[in-house]
Amino acid sequence: MKYSRIVSTGSYLPPRRLTNADLVAELAAKGVETSDEWIVDRTGIRARHFAAPEVTSSELAYEAALQALSSGGLQPVDIDLIIVATSTPDMVFPSVATILQNKLGITNGCPAFDVQAVCSGFVYALTVADSLIKTSTAKRALVVGAEVFSRILDFKDRTTCVLFGDGAGAVILEASDTPGILASDLHADGRHKDILCVPGTVSGGLVLGDPTLKMDGPAVFKLAVGVLESAARAALTKAGKTDADIDWLIPHQANIRIMQSTTKKLKMSMEKLIVTVDQHGNTSAASIPLALDFAVRSGKVKRGDMLMLEGVGGGFTWGAVLVQY
Ligand code: ACO
């Protein structure tokens, strides 16, 4: 066993879908002015899904996990590692992963934990799962990105509240003699911790600080474009591959302009860029597995294709994973 390979994928979007027109009307009622034209021009986003107030990340994760299990012809008992990437957990603790383990009825005692790397969370989680499989700690991992970002938005701040959505995506990764995850490249630079953050916390039974998302959009944009290219190139070099070997680029779905810029820098055709940001908005750690699952289900991504998954987000964190699907 030399590799871990993706056996199957799944995803889930909460049923409440808001087009830009729906959101513009809701915000107008609160005295916040924006437009479909501004949102589409600056971000490429046309719609997003919001979970009902009582629905948690673990519930979205559960639905995505069930779909991934079913697509792989697997049962919950076949899983021996659970990693959930999220920045919007159900509660301070326990982790979403352990809540998901319980929801799935997995009682084999397998390890379950969350990874918190914001929008890079899924590439971090996939890399950790790959490493644990390669060291024989696990044979078959459920790796999920799940978010309810609508909970941490300030709906009076038009510069951020139009960008995000809720959802979950899941993959099942298993030990294999054939590829497989070929290479990963992960980074963080805490000097940029303030450009994208939710600065509040819980203390003495109260919320301390501001529990809504704050972002310096232009600073995030500039950093994101540079690091996404360097991480992709580093992963290619580690695997002995070049830009030309990539069949599909599946980046974090934050903003179409960041995604197009990365595609150009990697000298790839726009036809090879998987885009779901238009329909999902930015679902943070869920965006890459959601996009992957949509690309698989639509028939675009086929067995044997070379996929470049890459994420960037708060921290600042970033990373890329090169996978032969
Ligand atoms: N509707 C209408 N006008 C708006 C809106 C809105 N929703 N939001 C901002 N504006 C206005 C601003 O007030 C400003 O007006 P002014 O010039 O009169 O002051 C104008 O639009 C330009 O604002 P900027 O913030 O400079 O707009 P910019 O072109 O930088 O686009 C955006 C903003 C889309 C956030 C961009 O900076 C961006 O894409 N940044 C990347 C950040 C990102 O994608 N973050 C997602 C999370 S991070 C991640 O996932 C990696």
Short mmCIF file of C-alpha atoms and ligand atoms in Angstrom, two decimals:
data_model
loop_
_atom_site.label_atom_id
_atom_site.label_comp_id
_atom_site.label_asym_id
_atom_site.label_seq_id
_atom_site.Cartn_x
_atom_site.Cartn_y
_atom_site.Cartn_z
CA MET A 1 0.00 0.00 0.00
CA LYS A 2 1.63 3.17 -1.24
CA TYR A 3 -1.22 5.60 -1.71
CA SER A 4 -4.59 6.75 -0.50
CA ARG A 5 -7.20 7.16 -3.23
CA ILE A 6 -10.63 8.77 -3.41
CA VAL A 7 -13.24 6.01 -3.48
CA SER A 8 -16.32 8.22 -3.62
CA THR A 9 -17.71 11.70 -3.03
CA GLY A 10 -20.91 13.23 -1.69
CA SER A 11 -22.35 16.64 -0.92
CA TYR A 12 -25.33 18.40 0.56
CA LEU A 13 -26.80 21.88 0.28
CA PRO A 14 -29.55 23.05 2.61
CA PRO A 15 -32.82 23.53 0.66
CA ARG A 16 -33.20 27.29 1.18
CA ARG A 17 -31.63 28.86 -1.92
CA LEU A 18 -31.31 32.63 -2.23
CA THR A 19 -30.56 34.19 -5.58
CA ASN A 20 -28.83 37.56 -5.57
CA ALA A 21 -32.25 39.14 -6.19
CA ASP A 22 -33.63 37.38 -3.06
CA LEU A 23 -30.67 38.51 -0.94
CA VAL A 24 -30.75 42.06 -2.33
CA ALA A 25 -34.44 42.29 -1.32
CA GLU A 26 -33.78 40.88 2.19
CA LEU A 27 -30.89 43.29 2.74
CA ALA A 28 -32.88 46.26 1.40
CA ALA A 29 -35.48 45.57 4.08
CA LYS A 30 -32.64 46.04 6.63
CA GLY A 31 -31.49 49.26 4.95
CA VAL A 32 -28.43 47.63 3.33
CA GLU A 33 -27.92 48.55 -0.31
CA THR A 34 -26.36 46.17 -2.84
CA SER A 35 -27.20 44.82 -6.29
CA ASP A 36 -27.10 41.67 -8.39
CA GLU A 37 -24.83 43.51 -10.82
CA TRP A 38 -22.23 44.41 -8.13
CA ILE A 39 -22.19 40.87 -6.70
CA VAL A 40 -21.89 39.15 -10.09
CA ASP A 41 -19.25 41.57 -11.44
CA ARG A 42 -16.99 41.47 -8.38
CA THR A 43 -17.42 37.83 -7.33
CA GLY A 44 -19.25 35.71 -9.94
CA ILE A 45 -21.78 34.68 -7.27
CA ARG A 46 -25.43 34.38 -8.40
CA ALA A 47 -26.95 32.29 -5.59
CA ARG A 48 -26.16 30.61 -2.26
CA HIS A 49 -27.90 28.25 0.17
CA PHE A 50 -28.58 29.10 3.81
CA ALA A 51 -29.32 26.48 6.46
CA ALA A 52 -32.41 26.85 8.66
CA PRO A 53 -31.54 28.38 12.08
CA GLU A 54 -31.65 25.05 13.92
CA VAL A 55 -29.53 23.15 11.36
CA THR A 56 -25.89 22.59 12.35
CA SER A 57 -22.69 21.78 10.46
CA SER A 58 -22.85 18.17 11.68
CA GLU A 59 -26.28 17.77 10.07
CA LEU A 60 -25.01 19.02 6.72
CA ALA A 61 -21.92 16.81 7.15
CA TYR A 62 -24.13 13.80 7.91
CA GLU A 63 -26.11 14.18 4.65
CA ALA A 64 -22.92 14.61 2.59
CA ALA A 65 -21.32 11.60 4.34
CA LEU A 66 -24.35 9.39 3.66
CA GLN A 67 -24.15 10.27 -0.03
CA ALA A 68 -20.41 9.52 -0.18
CA LEU A 69 -20.95 6.17 1.59
CA SER A 70 -23.78 5.25 -0.74
CA SER A 71 -21.78 6.23 -3.88
CA GLY A 72 -18.91 4.04 -2.67
CA GLY A 73 -21.17 1.08 -1.81
CA LEU A 74 -19.94 1.38 1.80
CA GLN A 75 -21.47 1.25 5.26
CA PRO A 76 -20.62 3.53 8.21
CA VAL A 77 -18.87 0.58 9.90
CA ASP A 78 -16.33 0.51 7.02
CA ILE A 79 -14.92 3.89 8.15
CA ASP A 80 -11.97 3.92 10.56
CA LEU A 81 -11.08 7.64 10.61
CA ILE A 82 -13.26 10.77 10.51
CA ILE A 83 -11.89 14.26 9.91
CA VAL A 84 -14.17 17.29 9.55
CA ALA A 85 -12.87 20.63 8.30
CA THR A 86 -15.00 23.43 9.71
CA SER A 87 -14.84 26.90 11.23
CA THR A 88 -18.51 26.83 12.22
CA PRO A 89 -18.75 23.88 14.63
CA ASP A 90 -22.03 22.93 16.33
CA MET A 91 -20.56 23.95 19.71
CA VAL A 92 -17.24 24.85 21.33
CA PHE A 93 -16.66 21.12 21.90
CA PRO A 94 -16.96 18.22 21.25
CA SER A 95 -15.85 18.29 17.64
CA VAL A 96 -18.23 18.07 14.71
CA ALA A 97 -16.36 14.88 13.76
CA THR A 98 -17.37 13.08 16.97
CA ILE A 99 -20.97 14.33 16.65
CA LEU A 100 -20.95 13.04 13.07
CA GLN A 101 -19.49 9.70 14.19
CA ASN A 102 -22.41 9.33 16.61
CA LYS A 103 -24.98 10.37 13.98
CA LEU A 104 -23.58 7.76 11.59
CA GLY A 105 -23.81 5.11 14.33
CA ILE A 106 -20.08 4.33 14.14
CA THR A 107 -19.17 2.62 17.41
CA ASN A 108 -15.85 1.03 16.41
CA GLY A 109 -13.91 3.66 18.39
CA CYS A 110 -12.22 5.14 15.33
CA PRO A 111 -10.43 8.48 15.74
CA ALA A 112 -12.53 11.54 14.92
CA PHE A 113 -11.45 15.16 15.05
CA ASP A 114 -11.90 18.57 13.43
CA VAL A 115 -9.39 20.58 11.46
CA GLN A 116 -9.64 24.37 11.66
CA ALA A 117 -7.89 26.08 8.77
CA VAL A 118 -10.89 28.10 7.54
CA CYS A 119 -11.19 27.99 3.73
CA SER A 120 -8.02 25.83 3.47
CA GLY A 121 -9.52 23.33 5.93
CA PHE A 122 -10.39 20.68 3.37
CA VAL A 123 -6.93 20.48 1.78
CA TYR A 124 -5.44 20.37 5.28
CA ALA A 125 -7.87 17.59 6.32
CA LEU A 126 -7.26 15.58 3.15
CA THR A 127 -3.50 15.79 3.68
CA VAL A 128 -3.80 14.66 7.31
CA ALA A 129 -6.04 11.74 6.29
CA ASP A 130 -3.62 10.77 3.49
CA SER A 131 -0.72 10.79 5.97
CA LEU A 132 -2.61 8.68 8.53
CA ILE A 133 -3.47 6.14 5.82
CA LYS A 134 0.11 6.03 4.55
CA THR A 135 1.36 5.33 8.09
CA SER A 136 -1.27 2.54 8.42
CA THR A 137 -3.09 4.34 11.25
CA ALA A 138 -6.27 4.10 9.17
CA LYS A 139 -7.49 2.19 6.12
CA ARG A 140 -10.57 4.14 5.10
CA ALA A 141 -11.18 7.78 6.04
CA LEU A 142 -14.27 9.94 5.82
CA VAL A 143 -13.08 13.51 5.16
CA VAL A 144 -15.75 16.21 5.26
CA GLY A 145 -15.88 19.98 4.83
CA ALA A 146 -19.03 21.40 6.46
CA GLU A 147 -20.02 24.98 7.20
CA VAL A 148 -22.90 27.17 8.29
CA PHE A 149 -21.16 30.46 7.51
CA SER A 150 -24.52 32.28 7.48
CA ARG A 151 -24.31 32.10 11.34
CA ILE A 152 -21.19 34.27 11.52
CA LEU A 153 -22.12 36.91 8.93
CA ASP A 154 -22.96 40.50 9.77
CA PHE A 155 -25.97 41.16 7.53
CA LYS A 156 -25.38 44.89 7.95
CA ASP A 157 -21.95 44.60 6.30
CA ARG A 158 -22.54 44.43 2.55
CA THR A 159 -18.85 43.90 1.82
CA THR A 160 -18.97 40.40 3.36
CA CYS A 161 -22.55 39.13 3.77
CA VAL A 162 -23.12 38.72 0.01
CA LEU A 163 -20.13 36.39 -0.38
CA PHE A 164 -20.87 33.29 1.69
CA GLY A 165 -23.17 30.27 1.79
CA ASP A 166 -23.75 27.03 3.74
CA GLY A 167 -23.16 23.43 2.67
CA ALA A 168 -21.06 20.27 3.05
CA GLY A 169 -18.96 18.01 0.87
CA ALA A 170 -17.40 14.65 1.69
CA VAL A 171 -14.90 12.20 0.27
CA ILE A 172 -13.97 8.69 1.29
CA LEU A 173 -10.27 7.99 1.04
CA GLU A 174 -8.84 4.47 1.24
CA ALA A 175 -5.50 2.70 1.23
CA SER A 176 -4.51 1.63 -2.26
CA ASP A 177 -1.63 0.29 -4.34
CA THR A 178 -2.57 2.67 -7.14
CA PRO A 179 -2.72 6.51 -7.05
CA GLY A 180 -4.16 8.33 -5.41
CA ILE A 181 -3.07 11.47 -3.74
CA LEU A 182 0.29 12.23 -5.33
CA ALA A 183 1.46 15.28 -3.37
CA SER A 184 0.38 17.98 -0.94
CA ASP A 185 1.75 21.38 -0.07
CA LEU A 186 0.45 23.18 3.04
CA HIS A 187 1.31 26.59 4.51
CA ALA A 188 0.27 29.22 7.04
CA ASP A 189 1.43 32.73 7.84
CA GLY A 190 -0.03 34.04 11.10
CA ARG A 191 1.25 37.55 10.44
CA HIS A 192 -1.91 37.99 8.34
CA LYS A 193 -4.31 36.73 11.03
CA ASP A 194 -6.28 39.99 11.11
CA ILE A 195 -7.20 40.35 7.42
CA LEU A 196 -9.86 37.64 7.66
CA CYS A 197 -11.18 36.69 11.07
CA VAL A 198 -14.11 36.27 13.44
CA PRO A 199 -12.60 37.98 16.47
CA GLY A 200 -15.21 37.01 19.09
CA THR A 201 -15.09 34.20 21.65
CA VAL A 202 -17.09 32.80 24.56
CA SER A 203 -16.03 33.84 28.04
CA GLY A 204 -17.77 33.74 31.41
CA GLY A 205 -21.04 32.75 29.77
CA LEU A 206 -20.96 35.73 27.38
CA VAL A 207 -19.76 36.42 23.88
CA LEU A 208 -16.57 38.44 24.18
CA GLY A 209 -15.68 40.59 21.16
CA ASP A 210 -17.40 40.55 17.77
CA PRO A 211 -18.60 37.09 16.67
CA THR A 212 -19.08 38.09 13.00
CA LEU A 213 -16.75 37.81 10.04
CA LYS A 214 -14.38 40.69 9.32
CA MET A 215 -12.40 40.87 6.09
CA ASP A 216 -10.00 43.18 4.32
CA GLY A 217 -11.17 42.08 0.85
CA PRO A 218 -8.45 43.68 -1.29
CA ALA A 219 -5.66 42.35 1.01
CA VAL A 220 -7.15 38.83 0.90
CA PHE A 221 -7.48 39.03 -2.87
CA LYS A 222 -3.84 40.02 -3.39
CA LEU A 223 -2.42 37.34 -1.09
CA ALA A 224 -4.74 34.61 -2.41
CA VAL A 225 -3.73 34.98 -6.03
CA GLY A 226 0.00 34.65 -5.28
CA VAL A 227 -0.10 31.75 -2.85
CA LEU A 228 -2.52 29.64 -4.88
CA GLU A 229 -0.07 29.59 -7.76
CA SER A 230 2.95 28.81 -5.59
CA ALA A 231 1.19 25.98 -3.71
CA ALA A 232 -0.01 24.36 -6.94
CA ARG A 233 3.50 24.56 -8.43
CA ALA A 234 5.06 23.09 -5.29
CA ALA A 235 2.65 20.14 -5.32
CA LEU A 236 3.35 19.54 -9.03
CA THR A 237 7.11 19.60 -8.43
CA LYS A 238 6.84 17.15 -5.53
CA ALA A 239 4.90 14.74 -7.78
CA GLY A 240 7.23 15.22 -10.78
CA LYS A 241 4.38 16.69 -12.85
CA THR A 242 3.81 19.94 -14.73
CA ASP A 243 0.91 22.32 -15.40
CA ALA A 244 0.15 20.38 -18.57
CA ASP A 245 -0.62 17.23 -16.54
CA ILE A 246 -3.58 18.83 -14.73
CA ASP A 247 -6.97 17.80 -16.16
CA TRP A 248 -9.09 19.83 -13.73
CA LEU A 249 -8.38 22.71 -11.39
CA ILE A 250 -10.74 22.60 -8.39
CA PRO A 251 -9.87 25.66 -6.30
CA HIS A 252 -11.58 27.01 -3.21
CA GLN A 253 -14.71 28.72 -4.54
CA ALA A 254 -14.41 32.24 -3.09
CA ASN A 255 -14.42 34.54 -6.04
CA ILE A 256 -14.42 33.84 -9.78
CA ARG A 257 -11.77 36.51 -10.37
CA ILE A 258 -9.29 34.81 -7.99
CA MET A 259 -10.06 31.45 -9.62
CA GLN A 260 -9.59 32.75 -13.18
CA SER A 261 -6.37 34.49 -12.26
CA THR A 262 -4.95 31.24 -10.80
CA THR A 263 -6.04 29.30 -13.88
CA LYS A 264 -4.19 31.80 -16.11
CA LYS A 265 -1.06 31.68 -13.95
CA LEU A 266 -1.04 27.89 -14.30
CA LYS A 267 -1.38 28.37 -18.08
CA MET A 268 -4.56 26.31 -18.09
CA SER A 269 -7.63 26.74 -20.26
CA MET A 270 -10.71 28.16 -18.48
CA GLU A 271 -12.48 25.00 -19.70
CA LYS A 272 -10.47 23.07 -17.10
CA LEU A 273 -11.61 25.22 -14.18
CA ILE A 274 -14.43 23.73 -12.08
CA VAL A 275 -16.81 26.52 -11.04
CA THR A 276 -19.59 26.23 -8.47
CA VAL A 277 -19.11 29.60 -6.74
CA ASP A 278 -21.84 31.00 -9.00
CA GLN A 279 -24.42 28.68 -7.42
CA HIS A 280 -22.98 28.06 -3.92
CA GLY A 281 -21.18 31.27 -2.97
CA ASN A 282 -18.17 30.81 -0.70
CA THR A 283 -18.84 27.83 1.58
CA SER A 284 -15.36 27.97 3.15
CA ALA A 285 -14.07 24.48 4.02
CA ALA A 286 -17.01 22.87 2.20
CA SER A 287 -16.36 24.55 -1.13
CA ILE A 288 -13.71 22.21 -2.58
CA PRO A 289 -15.46 18.89 -1.76
CA LEU A 290 -18.77 20.40 -2.94
CA ALA A 291 -17.18 21.43 -6.24
CA LEU A 292 -15.47 18.04 -6.58
CA ASP A 293 -18.70 16.16 -6.00
CA PHE A 294 -20.60 18.33 -8.50
CA ALA A 295 -17.84 17.79 -11.08
CA VAL A 296 -17.94 14.01 -10.54
CA ARG A 297 -21.73 13.82 -10.68
CA SER A 298 -21.92 16.00 -13.80
CA GLY A 299 -19.55 13.57 -15.55
CA LYS A 300 -16.78 16.16 -16.02
CA VAL A 301 -14.30 14.49 -13.67
CA LYS A 302 -13.63 10.88 -14.66
CA ARG A 303 -11.56 8.06 -13.16
CA GLY A 304 -7.85 8.59 -13.85
CA ASP A 305 -8.13 12.38 -14.27
CA MET A 306 -5.46 14.52 -12.60
CA LEU A 307 -7.04 16.99 -10.18
CA MET A 308 -5.44 19.99 -8.54
CA LEU A 309 -7.38 20.90 -5.37
CA GLU A 310 -6.31 24.11 -3.70
CA GLY A 311 -7.50 26.25 -0.84
CA VAL A 312 -6.73 29.59 0.76
CA GLY A 313 -8.27 31.24 3.79
CA GLY A 314 -8.12 32.89 7.19
CA GLY A 315 -4.98 32.47 9.23
CA PHE A 316 -3.63 33.14 6.61
CA THR A 317 -3.57 29.50 5.43
CA TRP A 318 -3.18 27.91 2.01
CA GLY A 319 -2.39 24.62 0.35
CA ALA A 320 -2.76 22.34 -2.64
CA VAL A 321 -3.32 18.61 -3.14
CA LEU A 322 -2.60 16.85 -6.44
CA VAL A 323 -4.82 13.79 -6.87
CA GLN A 324 -5.23 11.20 -9.56
CA TYR A 325 -8.94 10.51 -9.26
N1 ACO B 1 -22.71 46.00 -2.99
C1 ACO B 1 -22.46 47.20 -3.51
N2 ACO B 1 -21.32 47.88 -3.30
C2 ACO B 1 -20.41 47.30 -2.49
C3 ACO B 1 -20.62 46.05 -1.91
C4 ACO B 1 -21.84 45.39 -2.18
N3 ACO B 1 -22.13 44.18 -1.66
N4 ACO B 1 -19.55 45.74 -1.17
C5 ACO B 1 -18.67 46.75 -1.30
N5 ACO B 1 -19.19 47.71 -2.10
C6 ACO B 1 -18.59 48.96 -2.49
C7 ACO B 1 -17.64 49.49 -1.47
O1 ACO B 1 -18.34 50.22 -0.47
C8 ACO B 1 -16.75 50.38 -2.29
O2 ACO B 1 -17.42 51.58 -2.54
P1 ACO B 1 -16.62 52.98 -2.56
O3 ACO B 1 -15.64 52.84 -3.66
O4 ACO B 1 -17.69 53.96 -2.79
O5 ACO B 1 -15.99 53.06 -1.20
C9 ACO B 1 -16.67 49.62 -3.61
O6 ACO B 1 -17.78 48.72 -3.65
C10 ACO B 1 -15.38 48.87 -3.79
O7 ACO B 1 -15.13 48.13 -2.59
P2 ACO B 1 -13.89 47.17 -2.51
O8 ACO B 1 -13.89 46.42 -1.21
O9 ACO B 1 -12.64 47.90 -2.89
O10 ACO B 1 -14.29 46.19 -3.67
P3 ACO B 1 -13.37 45.14 -4.41
O11 ACO B 1 -13.33 45.43 -5.83
O12 ACO B 1 -12.08 44.93 -3.69
O13 ACO B 1 -14.24 43.85 -4.23
C11 ACO B 1 -14.33 41.89 -2.89
C12 ACO B 1 -14.56 43.39 -2.95
C13 ACO B 1 -15.25 41.18 -3.85
C14 ACO B 1 -14.57 41.39 -1.48
C15 ACO B 1 -12.84 41.66 -3.30
O14 ACO B 1 -11.98 42.44 -2.54
C16 ACO B 1 -12.47 40.25 -3.18
O15 ACO B 1 -12.88 39.42 -3.96
N6 ACO B 1 -11.59 39.92 -2.23
C17 ACO B 1 -11.22 38.56 -2.00
C18 ACO B 1 -11.81 38.16 -0.76
C19 ACO B 1 -12.65 36.94 -0.83
O16 ACO B 1 -13.00 36.38 -1.81
N7 ACO B 1 -12.93 36.55 0.38
C20 ACO B 1 -13.69 35.45 0.62
C21 ACO B 1 -13.25 34.86 1.88
S1 ACO B 1 -11.58 34.57 1.87
C22 ACO B 1 -11.36 33.23 1.17
O17 ACO B 1 -12.25 32.46 1.04
C23 ACO B 1 -10.00 33.08 0.70
#
